[in-house]
């Protein structure tokens, strides 16, 4: 059966052969505005937001904007019911790949429990785990984002070029970028594919998904699909493309 995943993989292959899209290797899962362990005298520390201690980074509390926020998978965070990072083998992606439980391409950015950056410090949070979370992290309670159902009277092959519902056509992205329906790139030209597969195949960097992209327009009508301020067609939070831009860049 021809599925949306088949379609996306096929278009990525075509685009790659034709040289379309940007170089994802030039983009990373974090942005400027954080201080490194070297700068703070802690060589083993990963980058942390300025003024945040290692204890706060690992165990919270997170900023107020995340305390009871909703994740990419529509899970509400309960600050009184969270797992400690140590209890879920929480790690950065490079370490996660050594864990037998890790599946290639999976990371917080394409996890249903991830809450993307909301204050411009390049970190997000999790609906199930305490502390600051980067999109390129991973843990053993990773939960895949559910693939949205194909809208009625539409085939999977139609999704890439279909006109999106009215509420998305001129909507603002999650960072305020207005969508111009007359100035959009095709999904083929930007190598749109599912984030997990793009990361596993080396097209995307760990930590990159539409869910934490500055151009993404989240679900507005309850069908779990979203849209993009720069790309035509239906777009899911679990997707990725070559013009990905970290949400922090525009906050």
Coordinates of N, CA and C in Angstrom, one line a residue:
X1 N 0.8 -1.2 0.0 CA 0.0 0.0 0.0 C 0.9 1.2 0.0
X2 N 0.5 2.2 -0.8 CA 1.3 3.5 -0.9 C 0.9 4.4 0.3
X3 N 1.8 4.6 1.2 CA 1.5 5.4 2.4 C 2.2 6.8 2.3
X4 N 1.8 7.6 3.2 CA 2.5 8.9 3.3 C 4.0 8.8 3.5
X5 N 4.4 7.8 4.3 CA 5.8 7.6 4.6 C 6.5 7.2 3.3
X6 N 5.9 6.3 2.5 CA 6.5 6.0 1.2 C 6.6 7.2 0.3
X7 N 5.6 8.1 0.3 CA 5.6 9.3 -0.5 C 6.8 10.2 0.0
X8 N 6.9 10.4 1.3 CA 7.9 11.3 1.8 C 9.3 10.8 1.5
X9 N 9.5 9.5 1.7 CA 10.8 8.9 1.4 C 11.2 9.0 -0.1
X10 N 10.2 8.8 -0.9 CA 10.4 8.9 -2.4 C 10.8 10.4 -2.8
X11 N 10.1 11.3 -2.2 CA 10.4 12.7 -2.6 C 11.7 13.2 -2.0
X12 N 12.1 12.7 -0.9 CA 13.4 13.0 -0.3 C 14.5 12.5 -1.3
X13 N 14.3 11.3 -1.7 CA 15.3 10.7 -2.7 C 15.4 11.5 -3.9
X14 N 14.3 11.9 -4.5 CA 14.3 12.7 -5.7 C 15.0 14.1 -5.5
X15 N 14.6 14.7 -4.3 CA 15.2 16.0 -4.1 C 16.7 15.9 -3.8
X16 N 17.1 14.9 -3.1 CA 18.5 14.7 -2.9 C 19.3 14.5 -4.1
X17 N 18.8 13.8 -5.1 CA 19.4 13.6 -6.3 C 19.5 14.8 -7.2
X18 N 18.5 15.7 -7.0 CA 18.5 16.9 -7.8 C 19.2 18.1 -7.1
X19 N 19.7 17.8 -5.9 CA 20.5 18.8 -5.2 C 19.6 19.9 -4.5
X20 N 18.3 19.6 -4.3 CA 17.4 20.6 -3.7 C 17.6 20.7 -2.2
X21 N 17.2 21.8 -1.7 CA 17.3 22.0 -0.2 C 18.6 22.5 0.3
X22 N 18.6 22.9 1.6 CA 19.8 23.4 2.2 C 20.6 22.3 2.8
X23 N 21.7 22.7 3.5 CA 22.6 21.8 4.1 C 22.3 21.7 5.6
X24 N 21.6 20.6 6.0 CA 21.2 20.5 7.4 C 22.4 20.4 8.3
X25 N 23.5 20.1 7.8 CA 24.7 20.0 8.6 C 25.1 21.4 9.1
X26 N 24.6 22.5 8.5 CA 24.9 23.8 9.0 C 24.0 24.3 10.1
X27 N 23.0 23.5 10.4 CA 22.1 23.9 11.4 C 22.1 22.9 12.6
X28 N 22.0 23.5 13.8 CA 22.1 22.6 15.0 C 20.8 22.7 15.8
X29 N 20.7 21.8 16.8 CA 19.6 21.8 17.7 C 19.5 22.9 18.7
X30 N 20.6 23.7 18.9 CA 20.6 24.8 19.8 C 21.0 26.0 19.1
X31 N 20.8 27.2 19.8 CA 21.2 28.4 19.3 C 22.1 29.2 20.2
X32 N 22.5 30.4 19.8 CA 23.3 31.2 20.7 C 22.5 31.6 21.9
X33 N 23.2 32.1 22.9 CA 22.5 32.6 24.1 C 22.7 31.7 25.3
X34 N 23.4 30.6 25.1 CA 23.7 29.7 26.2 C 25.2 29.8 26.6
X35 N 25.5 29.4 27.8 CA 26.9 29.5 28.2 C 27.4 28.0 28.3
X36 N 28.7 27.8 27.9 CA 29.2 26.4 27.9 C 29.8 26.1 29.3
X37 N 30.1 24.8 29.5 CA 30.7 24.4 30.7 C 32.1 24.9 30.8
X38 N 32.8 25.1 29.6 CA 34.2 25.6 29.6 C 34.2 27.0 30.1
X39 N 33.2 27.8 29.7 CA 33.1 29.2 30.2 C 32.8 29.3 31.6
X40 N 32.1 28.4 32.2 CA 31.7 28.4 33.6 C 32.7 27.6 34.5
X41 N 33.7 27.0 33.9 CA 34.7 26.3 34.6 C 34.3 24.8 34.8
X42 N 33.2 24.4 34.3 CA 32.7 23.0 34.4 C 32.9 22.4 33.1
X43 N 34.0 21.7 32.8 CA 34.3 21.1 31.5 C 33.3 20.0 31.1
X44 N 32.7 19.4 32.1 CA 31.8 18.2 31.8 C 30.3 18.7 31.6
X45 N 30.0 19.9 31.8 CA 28.6 20.4 31.7 C 28.3 20.6 30.3
X46 N 27.0 20.3 29.9 CA 26.6 20.7 28.6 C 26.2 22.1 28.6
X47 N 25.9 22.7 27.5 CA 25.5 24.1 27.5 C 24.3 24.3 28.3
X48 N 24.3 25.4 29.1 CA 23.1 25.7 29.9 C 22.7 27.2 29.7
X49 N 21.4 27.5 29.9 CA 21.0 28.9 29.8 C 21.8 29.8 30.8
X50 N 22.1 31.0 30.5 CA 22.8 31.8 31.4 C 22.1 32.0 32.7
X51 N 22.9 31.8 33.8 CA 22.4 32.0 35.1 C 21.7 30.7 35.7
X52 N 21.7 29.6 34.9 CA 21.0 28.4 35.4 C 22.1 27.5 35.9
X53 N 22.0 27.0 37.2 CA 23.0 26.1 37.8 C 22.8 24.7 37.2
X54 N 23.9 23.9 37.4 CA 23.8 22.5 37.0 C 22.6 21.8 37.7
X55 N 22.4 22.1 39.0 CA 21.4 21.5 39.7 C 20.0 21.8 39.2
X56 N 19.8 23.1 38.9 CA 18.5 23.5 38.3 C 18.3 22.9 36.9
X57 N 19.4 22.9 36.1 CA 19.3 22.3 34.8 C 18.9 20.9 34.8
X58 N 19.4 20.1 35.7 CA 19.1 18.7 35.8 C 17.8 18.4 36.4
X59 N 17.5 19.1 37.5 CA 16.3 18.8 38.3 C 15.2 19.8 38.5
X60 N 15.4 20.9 37.8 CA 14.4 22.0 37.8 C 14.6 22.9 39.1
X61 N 13.7 23.8 39.3 CA 12.5 24.0 38.5 C 12.8 24.7 37.1
X62 N 11.9 24.4 36.2 CA 12.0 25.0 34.9 C 11.3 26.4 34.9
X63 N 11.5 27.2 34.0 CA 10.8 28.5 34.0 C 9.3 28.4 34.0
X64 N 8.6 29.3 34.6 CA 7.2 29.3 34.8 C 6.4 28.9 33.5
X65 N 6.9 29.4 32.3 CA 6.2 29.2 31.1 C 6.0 27.7 30.7
X66 N 6.8 26.8 31.4 CA 6.8 25.4 31.1 C 6.1 24.6 32.2
X67 N 5.8 25.2 33.3 CA 5.4 24.4 34.5 C 4.2 23.5 34.2
X68 N 3.2 24.0 33.5 CA 2.0 23.2 33.2 C 1.7 23.3 31.7
X69 N 2.7 23.5 30.9 CA 2.6 23.6 29.5 C 2.1 22.3 28.8
X70 N 1.7 22.4 27.6 CA 1.3 21.3 26.8 C 2.3 20.9 25.8
X71 N 2.6 19.6 25.7 CA 3.6 19.0 24.9 C 3.2 18.9 23.4
X72 N 4.1 18.5 22.5 CA 3.8 18.3 21.1 C 2.7 17.3 20.9
X73 N 2.6 16.3 21.8 CA 1.6 15.3 21.7 C 0.3 15.6 22.5
X74 N 0.2 16.9 22.9 CA -1.0 17.4 23.6 C -1.1 16.8 25.0
X75 N 0.1 16.5 25.6 CA 0.1 16.1 27.0 C 0.4 17.3 27.9
X76 N -0.4 17.5 29.0 CA -0.2 18.6 29.9 C 0.8 18.2 31.0
X77 N 1.8 19.1 31.2 CA 2.8 18.8 32.2 C 2.3 19.0 33.6
X78 N 2.5 18.1 34.5 CA 2.2 18.2 35.9 C 3.5 18.3 36.7
X79 N 3.8 19.4 37.2 CA 5.1 19.6 37.9 C 5.2 18.7 39.2
X80 N 4.1 18.2 39.6 CA 4.1 17.4 40.8 C 4.2 15.9 40.5
X81 N 4.3 15.5 39.2 CA 4.3 14.1 38.8 C 5.2 13.9 37.7
X82 N 6.5 14.0 38.0 CA 7.6 14.0 36.9 C 8.6 12.9 37.3
X83 N 9.3 12.4 36.3 CA 10.4 11.5 36.5 C 11.7 12.2 36.6
X84 N 12.6 11.7 37.4 CA 13.9 12.3 37.5 C 14.7 11.8 36.2
X85 N 15.6 12.7 35.7 CA 16.4 12.3 34.5 C 17.1 11.0 34.8
X86 N 17.7 10.8 35.9 CA 18.5 9.6 36.2 C 17.6 8.3 36.1
X87 N 16.3 8.4 36.4 CA 15.4 7.3 36.4 C 15.0 6.8 35.0
X88 N 15.2 7.7 34.0 CA 14.8 7.3 32.6 C 16.0 7.3 31.7
X89 N 17.2 7.2 32.2 CA 18.4 7.1 31.4 C 18.5 8.3 30.4
X90 N 18.2 9.4 30.9 CA 18.2 10.7 30.1 C 19.6 11.0 29.7
X91 N 19.8 11.3 28.4 CA 21.1 11.6 27.9 C 21.0 12.4 26.6
X92 N 22.2 12.9 26.2 CA 22.3 13.6 24.9 C 22.3 12.5 23.8
X93 N 22.0 12.9 22.6 CA 21.8 11.9 21.5 C 23.0 11.0 21.3
X94 N 24.2 11.6 21.3 CA 25.5 10.8 21.1 C 25.6 9.7 22.1
X95 N 25.2 9.9 23.3 CA 25.2 8.9 24.3 C 24.1 7.9 24.2
X96 N 22.9 8.4 23.7 CA 21.7 7.6 23.6 C 21.9 6.5 22.6
X97 N 22.7 6.7 21.5 CA 22.8 5.7 20.5 C 23.5 4.5 21.0
X98 N 24.2 4.6 22.1 CA 24.9 3.5 22.8 C 23.9 2.6 23.6
X99 N 22.7 3.2 23.8 CA 21.7 2.5 24.7 C 21.0 1.5 23.8
X100 N 20.8 0.3 24.2 CA 20.2 -0.8 23.4 C 18.7 -0.4 23.2
X101 N 18.1 0.4 24.0 CA 16.7 0.7 23.9 C 16.5 1.8 22.9
X102 N 17.5 2.5 22.5 CA 17.4 3.6 21.5 C 17.1 3.2 20.1
X103 N 16.2 3.8 19.4 CA 15.9 3.5 18.0 C 16.5 4.7 17.2
X104 N 17.1 4.4 16.1 CA 17.8 5.4 15.3 C 16.8 6.6 14.9
X105 N 17.3 7.8 15.1 CA 16.6 9.0 14.8 C 15.6 9.5 15.8
X106 N 15.4 8.7 16.9 CA 14.5 9.2 17.9 C 15.2 10.1 18.9
X107 N 14.5 11.2 19.2 CA 15.1 12.2 20.2 C 13.9 13.0 20.7
X108 N 14.2 13.9 21.6 CA 13.1 14.6 22.3 C 12.3 15.5 21.3
X109 N 13.0 16.0 20.3 CA 12.3 16.9 19.3 C 11.2 16.2 18.6
X110 N 11.2 14.8 18.4 CA 10.2 14.1 17.8 C 9.4 13.2 18.8
X111 N 9.5 13.6 20.1 CA 8.8 12.8 21.1 C 7.5 13.5 21.5
X112 N 6.4 12.8 21.7 CA 5.1 13.3 22.1 C 5.1 14.1 23.4
X113 N 6.1 13.9 24.2 CA 6.1 14.5 25.5 C 7.0 15.8 25.5
X114 N 7.6 16.2 24.4 CA 8.5 17.3 24.4 C 7.7 18.6 24.3
X115 N 8.2 19.6 25.1 CA 7.6 21.0 25.0 C 8.7 21.9 24.5
X116 N 8.6 22.4 23.2 CA 9.7 23.2 22.6 C 9.9 24.5 23.4
X117 N 11.1 25.1 23.1 CA 11.5 26.3 23.6 C 10.4 27.4 23.6
X118 N 10.1 28.1 24.7 CA 9.1 29.1 24.7 C 9.6 30.5 25.1
X119 N 10.9 30.5 25.5 CA 11.4 31.8 26.0 C 12.7 32.2 25.4
X120 N 13.2 31.5 24.3 CA 14.3 31.9 23.6 C 15.7 31.5 24.2
X121 N 15.7 30.6 25.2 CA 17.0 30.2 25.8 C 17.5 28.9 25.1
X122 N 16.8 28.4 24.1 CA 17.3 27.3 23.3 C 16.9 25.9 23.9
X123 N 16.3 25.9 25.1 CA 15.9 24.7 25.7 C 14.4 24.6 25.9
X124 N 13.9 23.4 26.0 CA 12.5 23.2 26.3 C 12.3 22.4 27.6
X125 N 11.2 21.7 27.6 CA 10.9 20.9 28.8 C 10.2 19.6 28.4
X126 N 9.8 18.8 29.4 CA 9.1 17.6 29.1 C 7.9 17.4 30.0
X127 N 6.9 16.8 29.4 CA 5.7 16.6 30.2 C 5.8 15.5 31.2
X128 N 6.9 14.7 31.1 CA 7.1 13.5 32.0 C 8.4 13.5 32.8
X129 N 9.3 14.4 32.4 CA 10.6 14.4 33.0 C 11.0 15.8 33.5
X130 N 11.6 15.9 34.7 CA 12.0 17.2 35.3 C 13.2 17.7 34.6
X131 N 13.4 19.0 34.8 CA 14.6 19.7 34.3 C 14.5 20.2 32.9
X132 N 15.6 20.9 32.5 CA 15.7 21.5 31.2 C 15.9 20.4 30.2
X133 N 15.3 20.5 29.0 CA 15.5 19.5 27.9 C 15.8 20.1 26.6
X134 N 16.8 19.5 25.9 CA 17.1 20.0 24.6 C 16.5 19.0 23.6
X135 N 16.1 19.5 22.4 CA 15.5 18.7 21.4 C 16.4 17.5 21.0
X136 N 17.7 17.6 21.2 CA 18.6 16.5 20.8 C 18.8 15.5 21.9
X137 N 18.1 15.6 23.0 CA 18.2 14.7 24.1 C 17.3 13.5 23.8
X138 N 17.4 12.5 24.7 CA 16.6 11.3 24.6 C 16.4 10.6 26.0
X139 N 15.4 9.8 26.2 CA 15.3 9.0 27.4 C 14.5 7.8 27.1
X140 N 14.4 6.8 28.0 CA 13.8 5.5 27.8 C 12.3 5.5 27.7
X141 N 11.7 6.6 28.1 CA 10.2 6.7 28.0 C 9.8 7.5 26.8
X142 N 10.7 7.6 25.8 CA 10.4 8.2 24.6 C 9.1 7.7 24.0
X143 N 8.2 8.6 23.5 CA 7.0 8.2 22.9 C 6.8 8.9 21.6
X144 N 6.6 8.1 20.5 CA 6.5 8.6 19.2 C 5.3 9.5 19.1
X145 N 5.4 10.5 18.3 CA 4.2 11.3 17.9 C 3.3 10.5 17.0
X146 N 2.0 10.5 17.3 CA 1.1 9.7 16.4 C 1.0 10.4 15.0
X147 N 1.0 9.5 14.0 CA 0.9 10.1 12.6 C -0.6 10.5 12.4
X148 N -0.8 11.8 12.0 CA -2.2 12.2 11.8 C -2.9 11.4 10.7
X149 N -4.2 11.3 10.9 CA -5.0 10.6 9.9 C -5.2 11.5 8.7
X150 N -5.3 10.8 7.5 CA -5.5 11.5 6.3 C -6.9 12.1 6.3
X151 N -7.0 13.4 6.0 CA -8.4 14.1 6.0 C -9.3 13.4 5.0
X152 N -10.6 13.4 5.4 CA -11.6 12.8 4.5 C -11.6 13.4 3.1
X153 N -11.9 12.6 2.1 CA -11.9 13.0 0.7 C -10.5 13.4 0.2
X154 N -9.5 12.9 0.8 CA -8.1 13.2 0.4 C -7.2 11.9 0.5
X155 N -6.3 11.8 -0.4 CA -5.4 10.6 -0.4 C -4.1 11.1 0.3
X156 N -3.3 10.2 0.7 CA -2.0 10.5 1.3 C -1.1 11.3 0.3
X157 N -1.2 10.9 -1.0 CA -0.4 11.6 -2.0 C -0.8 13.0 -2.2
X158 N -2.0 13.4 -1.8 CA -2.5 14.7 -1.9 C -1.9 15.7 -0.9
X159 N -1.5 15.1 0.2 CA -1.1 16.0 1.4 C 0.0 17.0 1.1
X160 N 0.9 16.6 0.2 CA 2.1 17.5 0.0 C 1.7 18.7 -0.8
X161 N 0.7 18.7 -1.5 CA 0.3 19.9 -2.4 C -1.1 20.4 -2.1
X162 N -1.8 19.8 -1.2 CA -3.2 20.2 -0.9 C -3.2 21.6 -0.3
X163 N -4.3 22.3 -0.6 CA -4.5 23.6 0.1 C -4.9 23.3 1.5
X164 N -4.3 24.0 2.4 CA -4.6 23.7 3.8 C -5.9 24.4 4.2
X165 N -6.5 24.0 5.3 CA -7.7 24.6 5.8 C -7.6 26.1 6.0
X166 N -8.7 26.8 5.9 CA -8.8 28.3 5.9 C -8.0 28.9 7.1
X167 N -8.1 28.3 8.3 CA -7.4 28.9 9.5 C -5.9 28.9 9.4
X168 N -5.3 28.1 8.5 CA -3.9 28.1 8.3 C -3.4 29.0 7.2
X169 N -4.2 29.3 6.2 CA -3.7 29.9 5.0 C -2.9 31.1 5.1
X170 N -3.3 32.0 6.0 CA -2.5 33.2 6.3 C -2.2 33.3 7.8
X171 N -2.1 32.2 8.4 CA -1.8 32.2 9.9 C -0.4 32.5 10.2
X172 N -0.1 32.9 11.4 CA 1.2 33.1 11.9 C 1.8 31.8 12.4
X173 N 3.1 31.6 12.2 CA 3.8 30.5 12.7 C 4.0 30.6 14.2
X174 N 4.5 29.7 14.9 CA 4.6 29.7 16.4 C 5.6 30.8 16.8
X175 N 6.3 31.4 15.9 CA 7.1 32.6 16.3 C 6.7 33.9 15.6
X176 N 5.5 33.9 15.0 CA 4.9 35.1 14.5 C 5.2 35.3 13.0
X177 N 5.7 34.4 12.3 CA 6.0 34.5 10.8 C 4.7 34.3 10.1
X178 N 4.2 35.3 9.3 CA 2.9 35.2 8.6 C 3.1 34.3 7.4
X179 N 2.1 33.4 7.1 CA 2.1 32.5 6.0 C 1.5 33.2 4.8
X180 N 2.2 33.3 3.7 CA 1.7 33.8 2.4 C 1.5 32.7 1.5
X181 N 0.2 32.4 1.2 CA -0.1 31.2 0.4 C 0.4 31.3 -1.1
X182 N 0.8 32.5 -1.5 CA 1.3 32.8 -2.8 C 2.8 32.7 -2.9
X183 N 3.4 32.5 -1.8 CA 4.9 32.5 -1.8 C 5.4 31.3 -0.9
X184 N 5.1 30.1 -1.4 CA 5.5 28.9 -0.6 C 6.4 28.0 -1.4
X185 N 7.2 27.2 -0.8 CA 8.1 26.2 -1.5 C 7.4 24.9 -1.4
X186 N 7.7 24.0 -2.4 CA 7.1 22.7 -2.4 C 7.8 21.8 -1.4
X187 N 7.1 20.8 -0.9 CA 7.7 19.9 0.0 C 8.8 19.1 -0.6
X188 N 8.7 18.8 -1.9 CA 9.8 18.1 -2.6 C 11.1 19.0 -2.6
X189 N 10.9 20.3 -2.9 CA 12.1 21.1 -3.0 C 12.8 21.3 -1.6
X190 N 12.1 21.1 -0.5 CA 12.8 21.3 0.8 C 13.0 20.0 1.5
X191 N 12.9 18.9 0.7 CA 13.2 17.5 1.2 C 12.3 17.1 2.4
X192 N 11.1 17.5 2.5 CA 10.3 17.2 3.6 C 10.1 15.7 3.8
X193 N 10.4 15.3 5.1 CA 10.3 13.9 5.4 C 10.0 13.8 6.9
X194 N 9.8 12.6 7.4 CA 9.6 12.5 8.9 C 10.9 12.7 9.6
X195 N 10.9 13.4 10.7 CA 12.1 13.7 11.5 C 12.9 12.5 11.9
X196 N 12.2 11.5 12.4 CA 13.0 10.3 12.8 C 13.8 9.7 11.7
X197 N 13.2 9.6 10.5 CA 13.9 9.0 9.4 C 15.0 9.9 8.9
X198 N 14.7 11.3 8.8 CA 15.7 12.2 8.4 C 16.9 12.2 9.2
X199 N 16.7 12.1 10.6 CA 17.9 12.1 11.5 C 18.6 10.7 11.3
X200 N 17.9 9.6 11.3 CA 18.5 8.3 11.1 C 19.3 8.2 9.8
X201 N 18.9 8.9 8.8 CA 19.5 8.9 7.5 C 20.6 9.9 7.3
X202 N 20.8 10.8 8.3 CA 21.8 11.8 8.2 C 21.4 13.1 7.5
X203 N 20.2 13.2 7.1 CA 19.7 14.4 6.5 C 19.5 15.5 7.5
X204 N 19.1 15.2 8.6 CA 18.8 16.2 9.7 C 19.7 15.9 10.9
X205 N 19.9 17.0 11.7 CA 20.7 16.8 12.9 C 19.8 16.4 14.0
X206 N 20.2 15.6 15.0 CA 19.4 15.3 16.2 C 18.9 16.6 16.8
X207 N 17.6 16.6 17.1 CA 17.0 17.8 17.7 C 16.2 18.6 16.8
X208 N 16.1 18.2 15.5 CA 15.4 19.0 14.5 C 14.1 18.3 14.1
X209 N 13.0 19.0 14.3 CA 11.7 18.5 13.8 C 10.8 19.8 13.5
X210 N 9.7 19.6 12.8 CA 8.8 20.7 12.6 C 8.3 21.3 13.9
X211 N 8.1 20.4 14.8 CA 7.5 20.8 16.1 C 8.3 21.9 16.8
X212 N 9.6 21.9 16.6 CA 10.4 23.0 17.2 C 11.1 23.9 16.2
X213 N 10.4 24.0 15.0 CA 10.9 24.9 14.0 C 10.1 26.3 14.1
X214 N 10.8 27.4 13.8 CA 10.3 28.7 13.9 C 9.1 28.9 12.8
X215 N 9.1 28.1 11.8 CA 8.1 28.3 10.7 C 6.9 27.5 10.9
X216 N 6.9 26.6 11.9 CA 5.7 25.7 12.0 C 4.5 26.4 12.6
X217 N 3.3 26.0 12.0 CA 2.0 26.5 12.5 C 1.3 25.3 13.1
X218 N 1.3 25.2 14.4 CA 0.7 24.0 15.1 C -0.8 23.8 14.8
X219 N -1.3 22.7 15.1 CA -2.7 22.3 14.9 C -3.7 23.3 15.4
X220 N -4.6 23.7 14.5 CA -5.6 24.7 14.9 C -7.0 24.2 14.9
X221 N -7.2 23.0 14.4 CA -8.6 22.5 14.2 C -8.8 21.1 14.8
X222 N -7.8 20.6 15.6 CA -8.0 19.3 16.2 C -7.8 18.1 15.4
X223 N -7.3 18.3 14.2 CA -7.0 17.1 13.4 C -5.6 16.6 13.5
X224 N -4.8 17.2 14.3 CA -3.4 17.0 14.6 C -2.4 17.3 13.5
X225 N -2.9 17.8 12.4 CA -2.1 18.4 11.3 C -1.7 19.8 11.6
X226 N -0.6 20.3 11.1 CA -0.3 21.7 11.1 C 0.0 22.2 9.7
X227 N 0.7 23.3 9.6 CA 1.1 23.8 8.4 C 2.5 24.5 8.5
X228 N 2.9 25.2 7.5 CA 4.2 25.8 7.6 C 4.1 27.2 6.9
X229 N 4.8 28.2 7.5 CA 4.8 29.5 6.9 C 5.6 29.6 5.6
X230 N 6.4 28.6 5.3 CA 7.3 28.7 4.1 C 7.0 27.5 3.1
X231 N 6.3 26.5 3.5 CA 6.1 25.3 2.7 C 4.7 25.0 2.5
X232 N 4.3 24.6 1.3 CA 2.9 24.2 1.0 C 2.5 22.9 1.6
X233 N 1.2 22.6 1.6 CA 0.7 21.4 2.0 C 0.5 21.1 3.5
X234 N 0.0 20.0 3.9 CA -0.1 19.6 5.3 C 1.2 19.2 5.8
X235 N 1.5 19.6 7.1 CA 2.7 19.4 7.7 C 2.4 18.9 9.2
X236 N 3.1 17.9 9.6 CA 3.0 17.3 11.0 C 4.1 17.8 11.9
X237 N 3.9 17.8 13.1 CA 4.9 18.2 14.1 C 6.1 17.2 14.0
X238 N 5.9 16.0 13.6 CA 6.9 15.0 13.5 C 7.8 15.1 12.3
X239 N 7.4 16.0 11.4 CA 8.2 16.1 10.1 C 9.4 17.0 10.3
X240 N 10.1 17.1 9.2 CA 11.4 17.9 9.1 C 11.6 18.3 7.7
X241 N 12.3 19.5 7.4 CA 12.7 19.8 6.1 C 14.0 20.6 6.1
X242 N 14.6 20.8 5.0 CA 16.0 21.3 4.9 C 16.1 22.8 5.2
X243 N 14.9 23.5 5.3 CA 15.0 24.9 5.7 C 14.6 25.1 7.2
X244 N 14.7 24.0 7.9 CA 14.4 24.0 9.4 C 15.2 25.2 10.1
X245 N 14.5 25.9 10.9 CA 15.1 26.9 11.7 C 14.6 26.8 13.2
X246 N 15.6 26.7 14.1 CA 15.2 26.5 15.5 C 14.3 27.6 16.0
X247 N 13.2 27.2 16.7 CA 12.2 28.1 17.2 C 12.9 29.2 18.0
X248 N 14.0 28.9 18.7 CA 14.7 29.9 19.5 C 15.2 31.1 18.7
X249 N 15.5 30.9 17.5 CA 16.1 31.9 16.6 C 15.2 33.1 16.5
X250 N 13.8 32.9 16.7 CA 12.9 34.0 16.4 C 12.2 34.4 17.7
X251 N 12.5 33.8 18.9 CA 11.8 34.2 20.1 C 12.5 35.3 20.8

